[in-house]
PDB file of C-alpha atoms in Angstrom:
ATOM      1  CA  GLY A   1       0.000   0.000   0.000  1.00 47.00           C
ATOM      2  CA  SER A   2       0.930   3.634  -0.265  1.00 47.00           C
ATOM      3  CA  PRO A   3       2.306   5.468   2.760  1.00 50.00           C
ATOM      4  CA  ALA A   4      -0.151   7.388   4.899  1.00 54.00           C
ATOM      5  CA  SER A   5      -0.459  11.068   4.127  1.00 54.00           C
ATOM      6  CA  ILE A   6      -2.243  13.826   5.968  1.00 53.00           C
ATOM      7  CA  ALA A   7      -5.009  14.855   3.614  1.00 48.00           C
ATOM      8  CA  ASN A   8      -7.050  17.227   5.753  1.00 47.00           C
ATOM      9  CA  PRO A   9      -6.294  18.200   9.342  1.00 48.00           C
ATOM     10  CA  LEU A  10      -8.753  17.313  12.052  1.00 46.00           C
ATOM     11  CA  LEU A  11     -10.737  14.845   9.984  1.00 41.00           C
ATOM     12  CA  GLU A  12     -10.981  11.268  11.148  1.00 36.00           C
ATOM     13  CA  LEU A  13     -10.315   8.378   8.774  1.00 38.00           C
ATOM     14  CA  GLU A  14     -14.065   7.893   8.289  1.00 36.00           C
ATOM     15  CA  GLY A  15     -14.530  11.576   7.517  1.00 36.00           C
ATOM     16  CA  ALA A  16     -16.278  12.517  10.762  1.00 37.00           C
ATOM     17  CA  GLN A  17     -15.194  15.985  11.877  1.00 36.00           C
ATOM     18  CA  VAL A  18     -13.745  16.628  15.294  1.00 40.00           C
ATOM     19  CA  ALA A  19     -13.290  19.964  17.009  1.00 40.00           C
ATOM     20  CA  ARG A  20     -11.028  22.437  15.204  1.00 45.00           C
ATOM     21  CA  PRO A  21      -8.752  24.094  17.744  1.00 44.00           C
ATOM     22  CA  ALA A  22      -7.336  26.364  15.016  1.00 44.00           C
ATOM     23  CA  SER A  23     -10.691  28.129  14.796  1.00 39.00           C
ATOM     24  CA  ARG A  24     -10.655  29.269  18.419  1.00 37.00           C
ATOM     25  CA  ALA A  25      -8.304  30.749  20.950  1.00 37.00           C
ATOM     26  CA  VAL A  26      -5.798  28.360  22.449  1.00 41.00           C
ATOM     27  CA  SER A  27      -7.257  29.078  25.881  1.00 38.00           C
ATOM     28  CA  THR A  28      -9.509  26.230  26.976  1.00 40.00           C
ATOM     29  CA  GLN A  29     -11.657  28.235  29.403  1.00 45.00           C
ATOM     30  CA  HIS A  30     -14.672  28.470  27.025  1.00 50.00           C
ATOM     31  CA  ILE A  31     -14.470  24.951  25.590  1.00 48.00           C
ATOM     32  CA  PRO A  32     -16.804  22.304  27.042  1.00 59.00           C
ATOM     33  CA  PRO A  33     -14.854  19.841  29.226  1.00 59.00           C
ATOM     34  CA  ASP A  34     -15.947  16.869  27.081  1.00 69.00           C
ATOM     35  CA  ASP A  35     -14.500  18.476  23.916  1.00 77.00           C
ATOM     36  CA  PRO A  36     -11.800  16.105  22.569  1.00 79.00           C
ATOM     37  CA  ALA A  37      -9.681  19.042  21.408  1.00 82.00           C
ATOM     38  CA  ALA A  38      -9.827  20.612  24.869  1.00 83.00           C
ATOM     39  CA  LYS A  39      -8.620  17.378  26.440  1.00 86.00           C
ATOM     40  CA  ALA A  40      -5.787  17.112  23.930  1.00 87.00           C
ATOM     41  CA  MET A  41      -4.772  20.773  24.308  1.00 87.00           C
ATOM     42  CA  ALA A  42      -4.612  20.366  28.106  1.00 90.00           C
ATOM     43  CA  ASP A  43      -1.455  18.277  27.527  1.00 92.00           C
ATOM     44  CA  PRO A  44       1.479  20.745  27.508  1.00 93.00           C
ATOM     45  CA  LYS A  45       3.305  18.672  24.888  1.00 95.00           C
ATOM     46  CA  VAL A  46       0.285  18.823  22.554  1.00 94.00           C
ATOM     47  CA  SER A  47      -0.317  22.517  23.224  1.00 93.00           C
ATOM     48  CA  GLU A  48       3.337  23.346  22.533  1.00 95.00           C
ATOM     49  CA  ALA A  49       3.331  21.335  19.290  1.00 95.00           C
ATOM     50  CA  PHE A  50       0.095  22.977  18.133  1.00 93.00           C
ATOM     51  CA  GLN A  51       1.399  26.494  18.843  1.00 94.00           C
ATOM     52  CA  ASP A  52       4.718  25.926  17.038  1.00 95.00           C
ATOM     53  CA  PRO A  53       4.985  28.452  14.140  1.00 96.00           C
ATOM     54  CA  GLU A  54       6.159  25.751  11.703  1.00 96.00           C
ATOM     55  CA  VAL A  55       3.204  23.547  12.668  1.00 94.00           C
ATOM     56  CA  GLN A  56       0.811  26.480  12.211  1.00 94.00           C
ATOM     57  CA  ALA A  57       2.248  27.158   8.752  1.00 94.00           C
ATOM     58  CA  LEU A  58       1.877  23.478   7.868  1.00 93.00           C
ATOM     59  CA  LEU A  59      -1.734  23.436   9.129  1.00 90.00           C
ATOM     60  CA  SER A  60      -2.509  26.470   6.970  1.00 91.00           C
ATOM     61  CA  ARG A  61      -1.206  24.622   3.916  1.00 91.00           C
ATOM     62  CA  LEU A  62      -3.243  21.538   4.844  1.00 88.00           C
ATOM     63  CA  TYR A  63      -6.424  23.607   5.275  1.00 86.00           C
ATOM     64  CA  ALA A  64      -5.742  25.053   1.820  1.00 89.00           C
ATOM     65  CA  GLY A  65      -5.868  21.543   0.396  1.00 88.00           C
ATOM     66  CA  GLN A  66      -2.197  20.615   0.177  1.00 86.00           C
ATOM     67  CA  ASN A  67      -1.434  16.974   1.002  1.00 85.00           C
ATOM     68  CA  LEU A  68       1.470  15.995   3.212  1.00 85.00           C
ATOM     69  CA  GLU A  69       3.432  12.789   2.792  1.00 88.00           C
ATOM     70  CA  MET A  70       4.570  11.754   6.264  1.00 88.00           C
ATOM     71  CA  HIS A  71       7.590   9.810   5.004  1.00 90.00           C
ATOM     72  CA  GLU A  72       8.800  12.911   3.131  1.00 92.00           C
ATOM     73  CA  LEU A  73       8.279  15.107   6.182  1.00 93.00           C
ATOM     74  CA  ALA A  74      10.192  12.624   8.367  1.00 93.00           C
ATOM     75  CA  ARG A  75      13.120  12.736   5.960  1.00 95.00           C
ATOM     76  CA  GLU A  76      13.083  16.490   5.266  1.00 96.00           C
ATOM     77  CA  ASN A  77      12.198  17.927   8.689  1.00 96.00           C
ATOM     78  CA  PRO A  78      12.411  15.410  11.577  1.00 95.00           C
ATOM     79  CA  ARG A  79      11.630  18.081  14.204  1.00 96.00           C
ATOM     80  CA  LEU A  80       8.399  19.087  12.465  1.00 96.00           C
ATOM     81  CA  PHE A  81       7.564  15.419  11.856  1.00 95.00           C
ATOM     82  CA  MET A  82       7.737  14.748  15.611  1.00 96.00           C
ATOM     83  CA  LYS A  83       5.411  17.683  16.355  1.00 95.00           C
ATOM     84  CA  VAL A  84       2.922  16.480  13.720  1.00 93.00           C
ATOM     85  CA  GLN A  85       3.130  12.979  15.211  1.00 93.00           C
ATOM     86  CA  ILE A  86       2.204  14.418  18.636  1.00 94.00           C
ATOM     87  CA  LEU A  87      -0.912  16.006  17.088  1.00 93.00           C
ATOM     88  CA  LEU A  88      -1.779  12.762  15.290  1.00 91.00           C
ATOM     89  CA  ASP A  89      -1.406  10.777  18.518  1.00 92.00           C
ATOM     90  CA  ALA A  90      -3.617  13.304  20.332  1.00 92.00           C
ATOM     91  CA  GLY A  91      -6.343  12.920  17.694  1.00 89.00           C
ATOM     92  CA  LEU A  92      -6.120  16.517  16.462  1.00 87.00           C
ATOM     93  CA  LEU A  93      -5.081  15.384  12.969  1.00 85.00           C
ATOM     94  CA  GLY A  94      -6.289  12.427  10.976  1.00 80.00           C
ATOM     95  CA  THR A  95      -4.618  10.516   8.193  1.00 74.00           C
ATOM     96  CA  ALA A  96      -5.877   9.440   4.801  1.00 68.00           C
ATOM     97  CA  ARG A  97      -4.472   6.320   3.185  1.00 59.00           C
TER      98      ARG A  97
END
């Protein structure tokens, strides 16, 4: 099979949308406690990765429709790859196969 790529941030494999933290302030004070994004953003490691300027630039490109090949990112920018992996593990990004 082909390697996984990130096709559209914050979409699950089945296409069901989850909360979009990019559309709101990073502060979690107004987010319902059962919001999956709020739970993920409460983790300092996740919050730091999400707020990273390189990650934000990458998310902007993904929202604009650009695909991301994870194996290329791992080779070209290991630091950014690790931050994206944190967001994937937290459920804030989904992958398309």
